[in-house]
Short mmCIF file of C-alpha atoms and ligand atoms in Angstrom, two decimals:
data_model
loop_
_atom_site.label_atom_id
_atom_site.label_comp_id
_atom_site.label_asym_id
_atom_site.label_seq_id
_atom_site.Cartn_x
_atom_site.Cartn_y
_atom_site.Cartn_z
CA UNK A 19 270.73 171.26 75.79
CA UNK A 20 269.37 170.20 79.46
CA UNK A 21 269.00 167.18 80.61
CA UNK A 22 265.98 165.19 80.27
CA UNK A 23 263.74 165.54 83.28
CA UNK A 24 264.30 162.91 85.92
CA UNK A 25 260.72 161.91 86.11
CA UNK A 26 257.82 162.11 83.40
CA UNK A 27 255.67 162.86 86.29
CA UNK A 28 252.57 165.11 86.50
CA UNK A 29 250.81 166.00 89.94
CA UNK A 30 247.38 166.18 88.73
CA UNK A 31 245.81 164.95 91.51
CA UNK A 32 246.81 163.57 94.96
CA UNK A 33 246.88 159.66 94.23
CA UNK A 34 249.38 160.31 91.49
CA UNK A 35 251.70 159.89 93.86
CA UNK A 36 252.46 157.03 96.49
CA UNK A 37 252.42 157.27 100.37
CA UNK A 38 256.39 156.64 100.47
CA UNK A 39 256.60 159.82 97.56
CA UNK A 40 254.67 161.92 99.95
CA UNK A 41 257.01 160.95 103.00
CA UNK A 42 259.90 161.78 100.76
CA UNK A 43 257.98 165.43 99.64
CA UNK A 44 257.51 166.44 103.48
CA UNK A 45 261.00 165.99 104.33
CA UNK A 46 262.44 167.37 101.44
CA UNK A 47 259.45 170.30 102.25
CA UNK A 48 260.65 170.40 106.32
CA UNK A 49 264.33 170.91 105.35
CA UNK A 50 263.67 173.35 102.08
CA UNK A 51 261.70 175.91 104.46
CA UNK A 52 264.54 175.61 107.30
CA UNK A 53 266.71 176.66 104.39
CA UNK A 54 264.43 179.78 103.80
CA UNK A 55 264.24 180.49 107.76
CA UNK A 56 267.76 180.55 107.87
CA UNK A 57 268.54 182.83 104.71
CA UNK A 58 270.05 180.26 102.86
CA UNK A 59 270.25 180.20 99.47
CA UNK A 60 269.48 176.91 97.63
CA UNK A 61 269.25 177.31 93.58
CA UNK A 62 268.83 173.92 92.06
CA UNK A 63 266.54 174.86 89.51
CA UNK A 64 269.09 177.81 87.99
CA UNK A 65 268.06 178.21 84.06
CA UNK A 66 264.97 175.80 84.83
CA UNK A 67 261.55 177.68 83.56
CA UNK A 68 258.24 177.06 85.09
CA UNK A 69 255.14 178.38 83.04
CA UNK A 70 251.79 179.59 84.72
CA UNK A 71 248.21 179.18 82.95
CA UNK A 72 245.94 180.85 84.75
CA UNK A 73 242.00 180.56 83.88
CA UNK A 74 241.31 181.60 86.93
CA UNK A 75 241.76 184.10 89.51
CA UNK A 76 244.36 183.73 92.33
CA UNK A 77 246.74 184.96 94.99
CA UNK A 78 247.90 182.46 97.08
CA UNK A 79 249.02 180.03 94.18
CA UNK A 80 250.31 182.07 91.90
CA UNK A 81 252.88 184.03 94.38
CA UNK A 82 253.27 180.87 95.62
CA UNK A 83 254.87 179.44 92.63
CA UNK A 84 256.51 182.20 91.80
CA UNK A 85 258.37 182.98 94.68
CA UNK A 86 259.03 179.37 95.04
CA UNK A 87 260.77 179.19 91.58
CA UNK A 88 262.68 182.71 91.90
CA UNK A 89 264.20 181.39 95.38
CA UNK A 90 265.31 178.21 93.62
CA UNK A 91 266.80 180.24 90.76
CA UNK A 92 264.51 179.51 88.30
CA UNK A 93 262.26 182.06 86.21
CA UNK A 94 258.56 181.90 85.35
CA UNK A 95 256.44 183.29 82.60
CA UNK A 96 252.50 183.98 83.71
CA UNK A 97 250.07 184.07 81.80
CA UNK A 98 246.17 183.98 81.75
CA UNK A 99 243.63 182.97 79.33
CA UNK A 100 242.57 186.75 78.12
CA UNK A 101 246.17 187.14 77.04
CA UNK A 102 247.46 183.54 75.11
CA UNK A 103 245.53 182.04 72.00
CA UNK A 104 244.14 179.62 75.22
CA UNK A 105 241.15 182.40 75.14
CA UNK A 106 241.21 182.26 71.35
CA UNK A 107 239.99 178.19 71.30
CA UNK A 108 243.82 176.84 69.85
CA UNK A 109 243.61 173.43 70.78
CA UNK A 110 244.56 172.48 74.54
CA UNK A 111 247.32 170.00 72.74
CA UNK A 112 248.67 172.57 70.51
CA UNK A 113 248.98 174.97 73.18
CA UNK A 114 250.86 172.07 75.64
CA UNK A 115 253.31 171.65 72.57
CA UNK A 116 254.02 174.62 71.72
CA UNK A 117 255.16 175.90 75.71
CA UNK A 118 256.04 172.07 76.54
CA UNK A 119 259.51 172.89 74.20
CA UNK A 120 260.07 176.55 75.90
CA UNK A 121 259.99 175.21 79.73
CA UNK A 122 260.77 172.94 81.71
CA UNK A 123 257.67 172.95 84.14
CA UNK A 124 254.03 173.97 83.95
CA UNK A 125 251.41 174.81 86.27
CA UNK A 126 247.48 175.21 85.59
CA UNK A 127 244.81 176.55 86.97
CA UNK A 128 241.71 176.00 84.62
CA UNK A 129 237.92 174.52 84.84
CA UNK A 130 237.49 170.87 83.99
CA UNK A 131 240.09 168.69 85.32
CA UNK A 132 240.22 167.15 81.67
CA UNK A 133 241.12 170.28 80.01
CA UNK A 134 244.47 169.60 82.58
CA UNK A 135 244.91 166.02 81.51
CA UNK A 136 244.63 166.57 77.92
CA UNK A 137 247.48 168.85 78.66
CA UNK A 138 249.36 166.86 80.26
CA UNK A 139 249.39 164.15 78.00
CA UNK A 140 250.53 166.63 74.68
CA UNK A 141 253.28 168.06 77.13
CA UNK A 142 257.26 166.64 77.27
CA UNK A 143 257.70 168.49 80.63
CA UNK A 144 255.71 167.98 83.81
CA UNK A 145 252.30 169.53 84.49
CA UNK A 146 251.13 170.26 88.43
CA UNK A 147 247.49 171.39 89.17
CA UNK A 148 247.06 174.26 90.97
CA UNK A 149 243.00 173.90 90.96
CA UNK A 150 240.52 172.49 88.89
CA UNK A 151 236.97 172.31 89.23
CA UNK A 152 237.03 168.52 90.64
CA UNK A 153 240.87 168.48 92.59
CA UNK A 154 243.01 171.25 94.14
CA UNK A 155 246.03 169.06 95.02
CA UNK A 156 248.66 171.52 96.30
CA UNK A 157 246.81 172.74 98.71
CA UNK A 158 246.08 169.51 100.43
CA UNK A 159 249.90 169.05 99.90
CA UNK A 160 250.23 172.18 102.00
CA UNK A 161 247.43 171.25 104.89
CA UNK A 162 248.86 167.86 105.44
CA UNK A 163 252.48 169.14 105.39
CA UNK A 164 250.96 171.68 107.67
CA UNK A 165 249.01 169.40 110.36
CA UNK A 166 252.61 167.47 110.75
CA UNK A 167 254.42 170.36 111.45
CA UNK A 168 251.89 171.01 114.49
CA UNK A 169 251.33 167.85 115.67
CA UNK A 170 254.01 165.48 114.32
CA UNK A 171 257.23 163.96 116.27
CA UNK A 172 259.91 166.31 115.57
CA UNK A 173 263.36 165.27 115.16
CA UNK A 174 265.55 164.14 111.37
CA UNK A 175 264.41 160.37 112.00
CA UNK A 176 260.90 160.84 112.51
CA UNK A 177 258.52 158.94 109.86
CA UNK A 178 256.80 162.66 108.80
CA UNK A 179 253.36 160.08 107.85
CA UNK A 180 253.41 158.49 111.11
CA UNK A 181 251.18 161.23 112.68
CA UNK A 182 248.44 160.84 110.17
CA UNK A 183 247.78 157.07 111.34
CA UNK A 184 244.12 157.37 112.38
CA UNK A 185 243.34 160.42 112.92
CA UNK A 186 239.92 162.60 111.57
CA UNK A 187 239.50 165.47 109.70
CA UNK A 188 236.10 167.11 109.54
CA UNK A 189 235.35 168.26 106.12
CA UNK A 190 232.26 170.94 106.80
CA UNK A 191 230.94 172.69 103.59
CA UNK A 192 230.77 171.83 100.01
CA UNK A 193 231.80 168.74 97.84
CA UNK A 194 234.35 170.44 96.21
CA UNK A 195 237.28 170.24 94.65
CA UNK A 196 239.32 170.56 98.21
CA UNK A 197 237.11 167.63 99.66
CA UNK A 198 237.84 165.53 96.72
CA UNK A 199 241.57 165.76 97.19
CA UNK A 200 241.23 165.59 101.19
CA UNK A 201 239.59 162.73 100.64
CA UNK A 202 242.31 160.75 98.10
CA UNK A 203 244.83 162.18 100.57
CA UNK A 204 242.95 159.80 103.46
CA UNK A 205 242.87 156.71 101.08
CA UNK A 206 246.56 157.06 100.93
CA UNK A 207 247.75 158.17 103.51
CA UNK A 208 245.70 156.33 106.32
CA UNK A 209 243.77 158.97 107.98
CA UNK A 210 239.37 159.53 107.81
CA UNK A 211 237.30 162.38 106.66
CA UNK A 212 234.54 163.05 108.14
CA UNK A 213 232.17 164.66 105.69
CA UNK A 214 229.15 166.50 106.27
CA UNK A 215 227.72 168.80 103.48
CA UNK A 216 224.48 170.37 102.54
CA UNK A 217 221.84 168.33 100.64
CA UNK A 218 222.50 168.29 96.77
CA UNK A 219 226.49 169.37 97.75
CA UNK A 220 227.43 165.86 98.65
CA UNK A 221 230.79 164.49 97.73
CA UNK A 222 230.56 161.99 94.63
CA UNK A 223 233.32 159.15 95.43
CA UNK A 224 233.84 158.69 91.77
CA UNK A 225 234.15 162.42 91.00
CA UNK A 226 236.41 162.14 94.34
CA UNK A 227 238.45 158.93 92.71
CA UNK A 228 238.21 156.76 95.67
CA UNK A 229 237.82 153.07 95.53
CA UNK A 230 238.18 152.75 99.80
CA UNK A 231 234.63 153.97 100.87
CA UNK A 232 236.34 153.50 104.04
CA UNK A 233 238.30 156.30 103.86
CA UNK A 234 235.48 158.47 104.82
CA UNK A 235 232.22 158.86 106.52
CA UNK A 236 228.96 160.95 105.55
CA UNK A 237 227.22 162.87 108.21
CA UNK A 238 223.97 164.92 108.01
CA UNK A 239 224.91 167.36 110.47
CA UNK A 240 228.35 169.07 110.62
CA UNK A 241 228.43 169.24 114.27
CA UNK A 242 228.51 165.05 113.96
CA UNK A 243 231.21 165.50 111.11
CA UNK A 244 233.07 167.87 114.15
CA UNK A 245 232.79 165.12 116.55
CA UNK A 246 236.14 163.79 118.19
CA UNK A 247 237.93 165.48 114.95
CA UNK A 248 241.59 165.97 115.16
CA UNK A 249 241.16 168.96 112.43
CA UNK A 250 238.24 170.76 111.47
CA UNK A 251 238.42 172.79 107.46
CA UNK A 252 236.25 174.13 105.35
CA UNK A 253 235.94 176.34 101.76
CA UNK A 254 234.18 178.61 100.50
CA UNK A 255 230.74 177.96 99.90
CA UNK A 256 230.70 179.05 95.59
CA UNK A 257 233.91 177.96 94.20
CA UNK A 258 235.56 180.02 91.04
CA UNK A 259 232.88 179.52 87.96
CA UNK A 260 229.97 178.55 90.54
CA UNK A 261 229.11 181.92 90.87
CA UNK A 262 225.85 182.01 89.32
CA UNK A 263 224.79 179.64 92.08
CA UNK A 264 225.80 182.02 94.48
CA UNK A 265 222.01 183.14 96.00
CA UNK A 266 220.59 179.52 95.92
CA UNK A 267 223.96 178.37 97.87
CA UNK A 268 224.09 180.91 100.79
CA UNK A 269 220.64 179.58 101.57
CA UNK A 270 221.45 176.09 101.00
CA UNK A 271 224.77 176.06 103.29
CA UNK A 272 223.86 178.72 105.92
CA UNK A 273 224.04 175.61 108.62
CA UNK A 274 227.18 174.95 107.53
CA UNK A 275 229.27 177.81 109.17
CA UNK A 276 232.28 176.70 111.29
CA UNK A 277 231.61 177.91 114.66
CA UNK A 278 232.89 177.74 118.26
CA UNK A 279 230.32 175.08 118.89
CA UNK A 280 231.53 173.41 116.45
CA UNK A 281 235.14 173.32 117.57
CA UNK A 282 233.92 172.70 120.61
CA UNK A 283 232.58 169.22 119.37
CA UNK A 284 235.95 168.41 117.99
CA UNK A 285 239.05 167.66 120.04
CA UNK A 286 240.68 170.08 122.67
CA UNK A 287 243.85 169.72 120.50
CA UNK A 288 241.93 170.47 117.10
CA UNK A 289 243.27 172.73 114.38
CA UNK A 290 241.21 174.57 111.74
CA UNK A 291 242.02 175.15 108.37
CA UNK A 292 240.76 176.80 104.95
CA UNK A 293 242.47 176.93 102.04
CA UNK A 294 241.11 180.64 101.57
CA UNK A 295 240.05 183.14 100.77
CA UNK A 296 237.48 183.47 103.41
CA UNK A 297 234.00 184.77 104.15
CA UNK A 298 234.21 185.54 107.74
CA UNK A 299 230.68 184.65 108.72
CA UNK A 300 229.44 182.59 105.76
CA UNK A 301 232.22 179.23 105.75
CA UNK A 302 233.24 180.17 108.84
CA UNK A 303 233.18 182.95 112.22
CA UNK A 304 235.79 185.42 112.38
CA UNK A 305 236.41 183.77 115.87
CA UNK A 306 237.09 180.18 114.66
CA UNK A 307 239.43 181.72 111.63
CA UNK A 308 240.83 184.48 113.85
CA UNK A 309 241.09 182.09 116.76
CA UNK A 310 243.97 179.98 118.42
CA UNK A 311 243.23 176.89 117.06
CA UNK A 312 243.40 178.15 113.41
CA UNK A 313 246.72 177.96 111.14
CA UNK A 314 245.67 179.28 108.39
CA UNK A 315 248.81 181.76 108.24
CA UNK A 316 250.47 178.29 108.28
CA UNK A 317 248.80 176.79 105.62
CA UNK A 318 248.88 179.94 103.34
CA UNK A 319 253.14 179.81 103.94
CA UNK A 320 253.34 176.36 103.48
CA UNK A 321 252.12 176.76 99.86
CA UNK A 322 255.57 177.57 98.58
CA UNK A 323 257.10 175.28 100.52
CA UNK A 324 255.48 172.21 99.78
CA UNK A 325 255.08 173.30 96.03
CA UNK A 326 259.37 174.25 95.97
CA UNK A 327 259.69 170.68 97.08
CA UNK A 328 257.55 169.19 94.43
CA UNK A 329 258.97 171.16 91.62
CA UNK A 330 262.70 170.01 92.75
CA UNK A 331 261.21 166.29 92.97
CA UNK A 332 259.31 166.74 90.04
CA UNK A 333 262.85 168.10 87.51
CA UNK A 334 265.64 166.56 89.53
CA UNK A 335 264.27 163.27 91.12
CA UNK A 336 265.16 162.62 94.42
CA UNK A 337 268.13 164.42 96.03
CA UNK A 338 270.98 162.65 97.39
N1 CP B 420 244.10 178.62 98.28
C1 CP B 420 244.36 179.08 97.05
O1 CP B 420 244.58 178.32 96.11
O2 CP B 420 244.33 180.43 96.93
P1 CP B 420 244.37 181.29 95.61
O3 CP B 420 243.03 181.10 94.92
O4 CP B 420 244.56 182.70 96.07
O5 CP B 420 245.48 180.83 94.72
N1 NVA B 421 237.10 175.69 96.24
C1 NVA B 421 237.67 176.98 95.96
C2 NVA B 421 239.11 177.00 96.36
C3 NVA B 421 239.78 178.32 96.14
C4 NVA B 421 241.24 178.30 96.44
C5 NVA B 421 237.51 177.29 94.49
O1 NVA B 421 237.65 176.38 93.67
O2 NVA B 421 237.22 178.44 94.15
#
């Protein structure tokens, strides 16, 4: 028999966690990936199982996870809707109760973030998001952990949230899941987001789940939103199971391209970022994304590492 998880935790969405969790998560993420770097081998989750429900297409999350649990000696079962009774309508509970006794971890990546919490709340292991319609929290996981490895202090001391105090990050695009996690991320974490979206693609702060209006600013025109930014990112402009919007949204966000200008408006120092996939020349130019303020190579990496860290935290506590 294993043990009993450490924590009954789920990562369903970025304020399910507290500021001094995420400090803990970006360490534990800066000295996992030095680990990698250095060939090292570091198995804490040997004989731990991590299931993957996919609803969804994907690349980036699914190797992601997968690699991440292989490196930490774990093993992983994928599956998708077409091929489980998910696809067949057996209950959501049923379903979480049934694979919740097999494994020790599971991952989703489905439509409605309910469908996720109902889940969750059937399930006696852990449940991480890895997109819903409303929240994509593992990727803002890997963007933040990602803007502190570029412009954080460096060193074993340093306070990794101390760079975040302040600073501005330009969402340009749609309302989206990814702006609805940026923006919890700001609420906790003490930075802004400075939003600018198409008419009708606004971000709805109680879709979003933020209480601090303060945590962001709305701006009709994304060269405003750009302004004095210390990071500049964007998404696509359909999201997965928006596609039949697809005409009526090229037309509606075609303003809302990530240029040079735009970078231009933000700081010298700016990064950009996207979550990708990309449409080079729709969300953003091929010489903003192919540029040398982009790290979206970064970001992509950073996936495993940041998600490697919170499946450790997430079956083994905290370490040490
Ligand atoms: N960014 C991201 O989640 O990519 P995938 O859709 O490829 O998983
Ligand atoms: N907003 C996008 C993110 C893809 C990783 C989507 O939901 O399709």
């Amino acid at each position: 028999m294993k043990p009993a998880p450490a924590l009954q935790k789920h990562f369903l969405q970025i304020k399910d966690l507290r500021a001094e969790e995420y400090a803990y998560l970006f360490e534990r993420t800066r000295i996992i990936k030095t680990r990698f770097k250095n060939y090292e081998k570091y198995q804490p989750l040997a004989d731990r199982t991590l299931a993957m429900i996919f609803e969804k297409a994907s690349t980036r999350t699914r190797v992601s996870f997968e690699a991440g649990m292989y490196q930490m000696g774990g093993s992983v079962v994928h599956l998708t809707t077409g091929d489980t009774h998910l696809g067949r309508s057996e209950p959501i509970e049923d379903t979480a109760r049934v694979i919740s006794r097999m494994v020790d971890l599971v991952m989703i990546r489905t439509f409605e973030q309910a469908k996720i919490e109902r889940f969750a709340a059937a399930s006696r292991v852990p449940v991480i998001n890895g997109l819903t319609n409303e929240y994509h929290p593992c990727q803002v996981l890997a963007d933040i952990f990602t803007f502190i490895e570029h412009r954080g202090a460096r060193g074993g001391n340093a306070d990794p949230l101390a760079c975040l105090q302040g600073k501005v990050v330009a969402w340009v695009g749609d309302g989206n899941n990814m702006a609805n996690s940026w923006l919890q991320a700001a609420e906790i974490l003490g930075f802004k987001v400075h939003v600018s979206t198409p008419g009708g693609y606004e971000v709805d702060p109680a879709v979003a789940g933020v209480k601090d209006r303060s945590c962001y600013a709305v701006f009709d025109h994304p060269l405003q939103a750009c302004a004095g930014a210390h990071l500049v990112t964007t998404d696509v402009w359909t999201s997965m199971g928006y596609e039949a919007e697809n005409e009526e949204r090229r037309k509606a966000f075609v303003d809302w391209c990530v240029d040079e200008e735009m970078m231009a408006a933000a700081r010298p120092d700016a990064l950009f970022m996207h979550c990708l996939p990309a449409h080079r020349g729709e969300e953003v130019t091929a010489e903003v994304i192919d540029g040398p303020q982009s790290v979206v190579w970064d970001e992509a990496e950073n996936r495993m590492h940041v998600q490697k860290a919170l499946m450790e935290y997430l079956l083994l506590g905290r370490i040490g």
